[in-house]
Amino acid sequence: MTASRMRIVLSALALAGATLLVAGCTATPEAPAPTSKDGGAATTAPDDDVIGGDVEAAWLDGGRAIGVVTWGSSTCVPIVDDVSADGQMISVALSDGDENQPCTNDLVPRATFVAVPEGVDVTQDVELAIAYGTGTEDADLDGLAEAPAGMSENAPSAGWFADDGIVLLTYGSSTCQPLIEDIEQSDAGATVTFKTTDRPCTMDFVPRLTTITLPMEHDDGPFELTLVGDNLDATVAVLD
């Protein structure tokens, strides 16, 4: 298992689009409703000032982007305040975004979308310095076999952040994240079924990151995701 598959970090990118309706949707099934930390009704975003746990990273979109994985509420994913690069070192500043946003009282791996700055050679090892609140953590990624060519096609992609953890990148409404219904794993891949439900969604088109925890750890070797349902049907090779 490479070092990049033992790391974790998260994402959500808010891009303005034509908005019809706004609905809060989570990226995981059976997510708890927004509550306070003591079990009350609604609450604002967590007031943690430091990163809670390890931070990891996963290659996405052939190396054009990175999923930075942190731990916290599934409905309050950190946003990117700033990204810069110095050689093979990428510095990322994260924040909680809207302080008044209600958050579920769960603790899960969440991924934040980070575009790779110009000048970074993704075929060489990359180091990341992640600042979030008053905390700072490091993560690293092994170089890819080849650099991406041309512009992104906005197609689904995925990368490892742990032996049993994958960050999945899809595109669609920012307020209607994919909801996982079932995962069936084999030696060479997994079929991920998503809930198909009617729900009000904004009419924007943005990158959305979903963290997938497999039933079993995967050894080194090719691994493929088969996506089923919610108009996400595709086959995706997981980047290592």
Short mmCIF file of C-alpha atoms in Angstrom, two decimals:
data_model
loop_
_atom_site.label_atom_id
_atom_site.label_comp_id
_atom_site.label_asym_id
_atom_site.label_seq_id
_atom_site.Cartn_x
_atom_site.Cartn_y
_atom_site.Cartn_z
CA MET A 1 0.00 0.00 0.00
CA THR A 2 1.48 3.38 -0.97
CA ALA A 3 1.76 6.30 1.39
CA SER A 4 -0.92 8.22 -0.53
CA ARG A 5 -3.52 5.59 0.37
CA MET A 6 -2.87 6.07 4.07
CA ARG A 7 -3.76 9.77 4.02
CA ILE A 8 -7.13 11.65 4.23
CA VAL A 9 -8.61 15.14 3.45
CA LEU A 10 -11.87 16.70 2.26
CA SER A 11 -13.98 18.85 0.04
CA ALA A 12 -16.87 20.95 -1.17
CA LEU A 13 -16.61 23.70 -3.70
CA ALA A 14 -19.29 26.38 -3.91
CA LEU A 15 -19.59 27.83 -7.40
CA ALA A 16 -22.41 30.28 -8.07
CA GLY A 17 -25.01 29.20 -10.63
CA ALA A 18 -28.59 29.87 -11.53
CA THR A 19 -30.48 28.97 -8.37
CA LEU A 20 -34.04 27.71 -8.24
CA LEU A 21 -34.40 26.05 -4.83
CA VAL A 22 -32.05 25.38 -1.98
CA ALA A 23 -32.09 22.08 -0.09
CA GLY A 24 -29.48 20.69 2.30
CA CYS A 25 -28.33 17.21 1.27
CA THR A 26 -25.58 15.04 2.69
CA ALA A 27 -23.13 12.79 0.86
CA THR A 28 -23.77 9.78 3.06
CA PRO A 29 -26.87 7.63 3.60
CA GLU A 30 -28.95 7.81 6.75
CA ALA A 31 -27.25 11.02 7.90
CA PRO A 32 -28.63 12.37 11.20
CA ALA A 33 -30.68 15.55 11.17
CA PRO A 34 -29.01 18.80 12.21
CA THR A 35 -28.66 18.87 15.99
CA SER A 36 -26.71 20.65 18.66
CA LYS A 37 -23.74 18.99 20.32
CA ASP A 38 -25.86 18.24 23.36
CA GLY A 39 -28.64 16.64 21.34
CA GLY A 40 -30.83 19.75 21.01
CA ALA A 41 -32.51 21.07 17.89
CA ALA A 42 -30.48 23.18 15.50
CA THR A 43 -26.89 24.32 15.91
CA THR A 44 -24.35 26.35 14.01
CA ALA A 45 -21.15 24.98 12.49
CA PRO A 46 -18.75 23.24 14.92
CA ASP A 47 -16.53 25.63 16.87
CA ASP A 48 -13.49 23.34 16.89
CA ASP A 49 -10.37 25.46 16.44
CA VAL A 50 -8.04 22.64 15.42
CA ILE A 51 -8.05 19.77 12.98
CA GLY A 52 -9.59 16.71 14.62
CA GLY A 53 -7.45 13.75 13.61
CA ASP A 54 -5.21 12.95 10.68
CA VAL A 55 -5.53 14.73 7.35
CA GLU A 56 -5.18 12.70 4.17
CA ALA A 57 -5.27 13.34 0.44
CA ALA A 58 -6.33 11.61 -2.77
CA TRP A 59 -5.59 12.31 -6.42
CA LEU A 60 -8.61 13.18 -8.56
CA ASP A 61 -9.35 13.92 -12.22
CA GLY A 62 -6.09 12.42 -13.44
CA GLY A 63 -4.03 14.75 -11.22
CA ARG A 64 -5.84 18.02 -11.97
CA ALA A 65 -7.31 18.06 -8.47
CA ILE A 66 -6.87 16.68 -4.96
CA GLY A 67 -9.43 15.60 -2.40
CA VAL A 68 -8.33 16.78 1.06
CA VAL A 69 -9.92 14.63 3.78
CA THR A 70 -10.64 15.88 7.29
CA TRP A 71 -12.93 14.64 10.09
CA GLY A 72 -16.09 16.36 11.30
CA SER A 73 -19.77 16.89 10.53
CA SER A 74 -20.90 15.33 7.24
CA THR A 75 -23.07 18.35 6.44
CA CYS A 76 -20.48 21.05 7.17
CA VAL A 77 -17.54 20.32 4.90
CA PRO A 78 -14.62 22.81 5.08
CA ILE A 79 -14.20 25.21 2.17
CA VAL A 80 -10.97 26.42 0.55
CA ASP A 81 -9.86 29.92 1.49
CA ASP A 82 -6.52 29.86 -0.30
CA VAL A 83 -4.25 27.53 -2.30
CA SER A 84 -0.63 28.17 -3.29
CA ALA A 85 2.38 26.13 -4.38
CA ASP A 86 6.12 26.38 -3.87
CA GLY A 87 7.74 23.70 -6.00
CA GLN A 88 6.19 20.38 -4.94
CA MET A 89 4.71 21.82 -1.74
CA ILE A 90 1.03 22.81 -1.87
CA SER A 91 -0.32 24.98 0.95
CA VAL A 92 -4.09 24.88 1.54
CA ALA A 93 -6.03 27.10 3.95
CA LEU A 94 -9.47 25.74 4.95
CA SER A 95 -12.32 27.30 6.90
CA ASP A 96 -15.82 26.34 8.08
CA GLY A 97 -17.56 28.79 5.74
CA ASP A 98 -20.98 29.97 6.92
CA GLU A 99 -20.90 30.05 10.73
CA ASN A 100 -24.72 29.97 10.86
CA GLN A 101 -25.10 26.76 8.85
CA PRO A 102 -26.73 23.94 10.88
CA CYS A 103 -24.52 20.86 11.16
CA THR A 104 -25.24 17.23 11.96
CA ASN A 105 -23.64 15.92 15.14
CA ASP A 106 -21.70 13.11 13.44
CA LEU A 107 -17.96 12.57 13.02
CA VAL A 108 -16.99 11.28 9.57
CA PRO A 109 -14.27 11.67 6.92
CA ARG A 110 -15.17 14.55 4.60
CA ALA A 111 -13.40 15.64 1.42
CA THR A 112 -12.71 19.13 0.10
CA PHE A 113 -11.98 19.78 -3.59
CA VAL A 114 -8.62 21.47 -4.23
CA ALA A 115 -7.47 22.32 -7.76
CA VAL A 116 -3.75 21.60 -8.29
CA PRO A 117 -1.88 24.91 -8.80
CA GLU A 118 0.08 25.51 -11.98
CA GLY A 119 3.73 24.50 -11.82
CA VAL A 120 3.24 21.40 -9.68
CA ASP A 121 4.59 18.23 -11.33
CA VAL A 122 2.04 15.56 -10.48
CA THR A 123 4.37 12.81 -11.74
CA GLN A 124 6.60 13.58 -8.73
CA ASP A 125 5.75 13.21 -5.03
CA VAL A 126 3.70 16.09 -3.65
CA GLU A 127 3.55 17.40 -0.07
CA LEU A 128 0.59 19.30 1.33
CA ALA A 129 0.41 21.66 4.30
CA ILE A 130 -3.21 21.96 5.47
CA ALA A 131 -4.18 24.88 7.74
CA TYR A 132 -7.64 24.63 9.33
CA GLY A 133 -8.59 26.86 12.24
CA THR A 134 -5.54 27.07 14.50
CA GLY A 135 -4.36 23.61 13.47
CA THR A 136 -1.92 22.59 10.74
CA GLU A 137 -1.37 19.07 9.40
CA ASP A 138 0.73 17.57 6.62
CA ALA A 139 -0.24 15.04 3.96
CA ASP A 140 1.61 13.57 1.00
CA LEU A 141 0.82 12.02 -2.36
CA ASP A 142 2.98 9.70 -4.45
CA GLY A 143 3.62 10.90 -7.99
CA LEU A 144 1.30 9.62 -10.72
CA ALA A 145 2.47 7.52 -13.65
CA GLU A 146 1.60 10.35 -16.06
CA ALA A 147 0.37 13.93 -16.02
CA PRO A 148 -3.15 14.80 -17.20
CA ALA A 149 -3.48 16.02 -20.78
CA GLY A 150 -5.80 18.85 -21.78
CA MET A 151 -8.80 20.24 -19.98
CA SER A 152 -10.97 18.28 -17.59
CA GLU A 153 -13.95 16.52 -19.12
CA ASN A 154 -15.91 16.83 -15.86
CA ALA A 155 -16.25 13.05 -15.72
CA PRO A 156 -16.39 11.01 -12.49
CA SER A 157 -13.01 10.09 -11.00
CA ALA A 158 -11.74 8.58 -7.75
CA GLY A 159 -8.62 8.19 -5.64
CA TRP A 160 -7.50 6.29 -2.54
CA PHE A 161 -7.07 8.07 0.80
CA ALA A 162 -6.81 4.91 2.96
CA ASP A 163 -6.68 1.12 2.57
CA ASP A 164 -10.49 1.07 2.72
CA GLY A 165 -11.21 4.71 1.84
CA ILE A 166 -11.89 6.32 -1.54
CA VAL A 167 -12.76 9.89 -2.52
CA LEU A 168 -15.22 9.99 -5.43
CA LEU A 169 -15.55 13.09 -7.61
CA THR A 170 -18.81 13.67 -9.49
CA TYR A 171 -20.42 16.79 -10.94
CA GLY A 172 -23.90 18.18 -10.37
CA SER A 173 -26.00 20.34 -8.03
CA SER A 174 -24.13 21.68 -5.00
CA THR A 175 -27.18 21.17 -2.77
CA CYS A 176 -27.93 17.57 -3.79
CA GLN A 177 -24.91 15.49 -2.93
CA PRO A 178 -24.93 11.81 -3.97
CA LEU A 179 -26.39 9.56 -1.26
CA ILE A 180 -24.88 6.07 -0.98
CA GLU A 181 -27.43 3.29 -0.59
CA ASP A 182 -25.28 0.17 -0.85
CA ILE A 183 -21.71 -1.03 -1.49
CA GLU A 184 -20.81 -4.48 -2.79
CA GLN A 185 -17.09 -5.24 -2.93
CA SER A 186 -15.04 -7.82 -4.82
CA ASP A 187 -11.29 -8.35 -5.11
CA ALA A 188 -10.90 -6.00 -8.07
CA GLY A 189 -13.62 -3.46 -7.46
CA ALA A 190 -16.86 -2.38 -5.86
CA THR A 191 -20.37 -1.57 -7.03
CA VAL A 192 -21.67 1.58 -5.35
CA THR A 193 -25.42 2.10 -5.57
CA PHE A 194 -26.81 5.60 -4.99
CA LYS A 195 -30.29 6.59 -3.87
CA THR A 196 -32.47 7.98 -6.65
CA THR A 197 -34.94 10.38 -5.05
CA ASP A 198 -36.92 13.42 -6.12
CA ARG A 199 -35.69 16.44 -4.17
CA PRO A 200 -35.36 20.17 -4.81
CA CYS A 201 -31.86 21.08 -6.02
CA THR A 202 -30.10 24.22 -7.17
CA MET A 203 -29.40 24.42 -10.89
CA ASP A 204 -25.64 24.84 -10.61
CA PHE A 205 -23.04 22.36 -11.87
CA VAL A 206 -20.07 21.91 -9.55
CA PRO A 207 -17.54 19.28 -8.44
CA ARG A 208 -18.91 17.21 -5.52
CA LEU A 209 -16.81 14.90 -3.37
CA THR A 210 -18.14 11.76 -1.68
CA THR A 211 -16.05 9.68 0.72
CA ILE A 212 -16.57 5.93 0.35
CA THR A 213 -15.63 3.50 3.12
CA LEU A 214 -15.33 -0.02 1.72
CA PRO A 215 -16.47 -3.10 3.68
CA MET A 216 -12.94 -4.51 3.41
CA GLU A 217 -9.44 -3.14 2.94
CA HIS A 218 -7.95 -3.52 -0.53
CA ASP A 219 -4.43 -4.76 -1.26
CA ASP A 220 -2.25 -3.19 -3.95
CA GLY A 221 -3.54 -3.60 -7.47
CA PRO A 222 -6.08 -2.13 -9.90
CA PHE A 223 -9.47 -1.32 -8.42
CA GLU A 224 -12.58 -0.12 -10.21
CA LEU A 225 -15.81 1.47 -9.02
CA THR A 226 -19.09 0.73 -10.77
CA LEU A 227 -21.52 3.57 -10.06
CA VAL A 228 -25.23 2.80 -10.23
CA GLY A 229 -28.26 5.05 -9.78
CA ASP A 230 -29.05 8.78 -9.40
CA ASN A 231 -27.87 9.43 -12.99
CA LEU A 232 -24.29 8.63 -11.96
CA ASP A 233 -23.92 5.37 -13.89
CA ALA A 234 -20.26 4.98 -14.84
CA THR A 235 -17.16 2.85 -14.37
CA VAL A 236 -14.27 4.59 -12.65
CA ALA A 237 -10.69 3.39 -12.10
CA VAL A 238 -9.40 4.42 -8.66
CA LEU A 239 -6.12 6.37 -8.76
CA ASP A 240 -3.40 5.09 -6.45
#
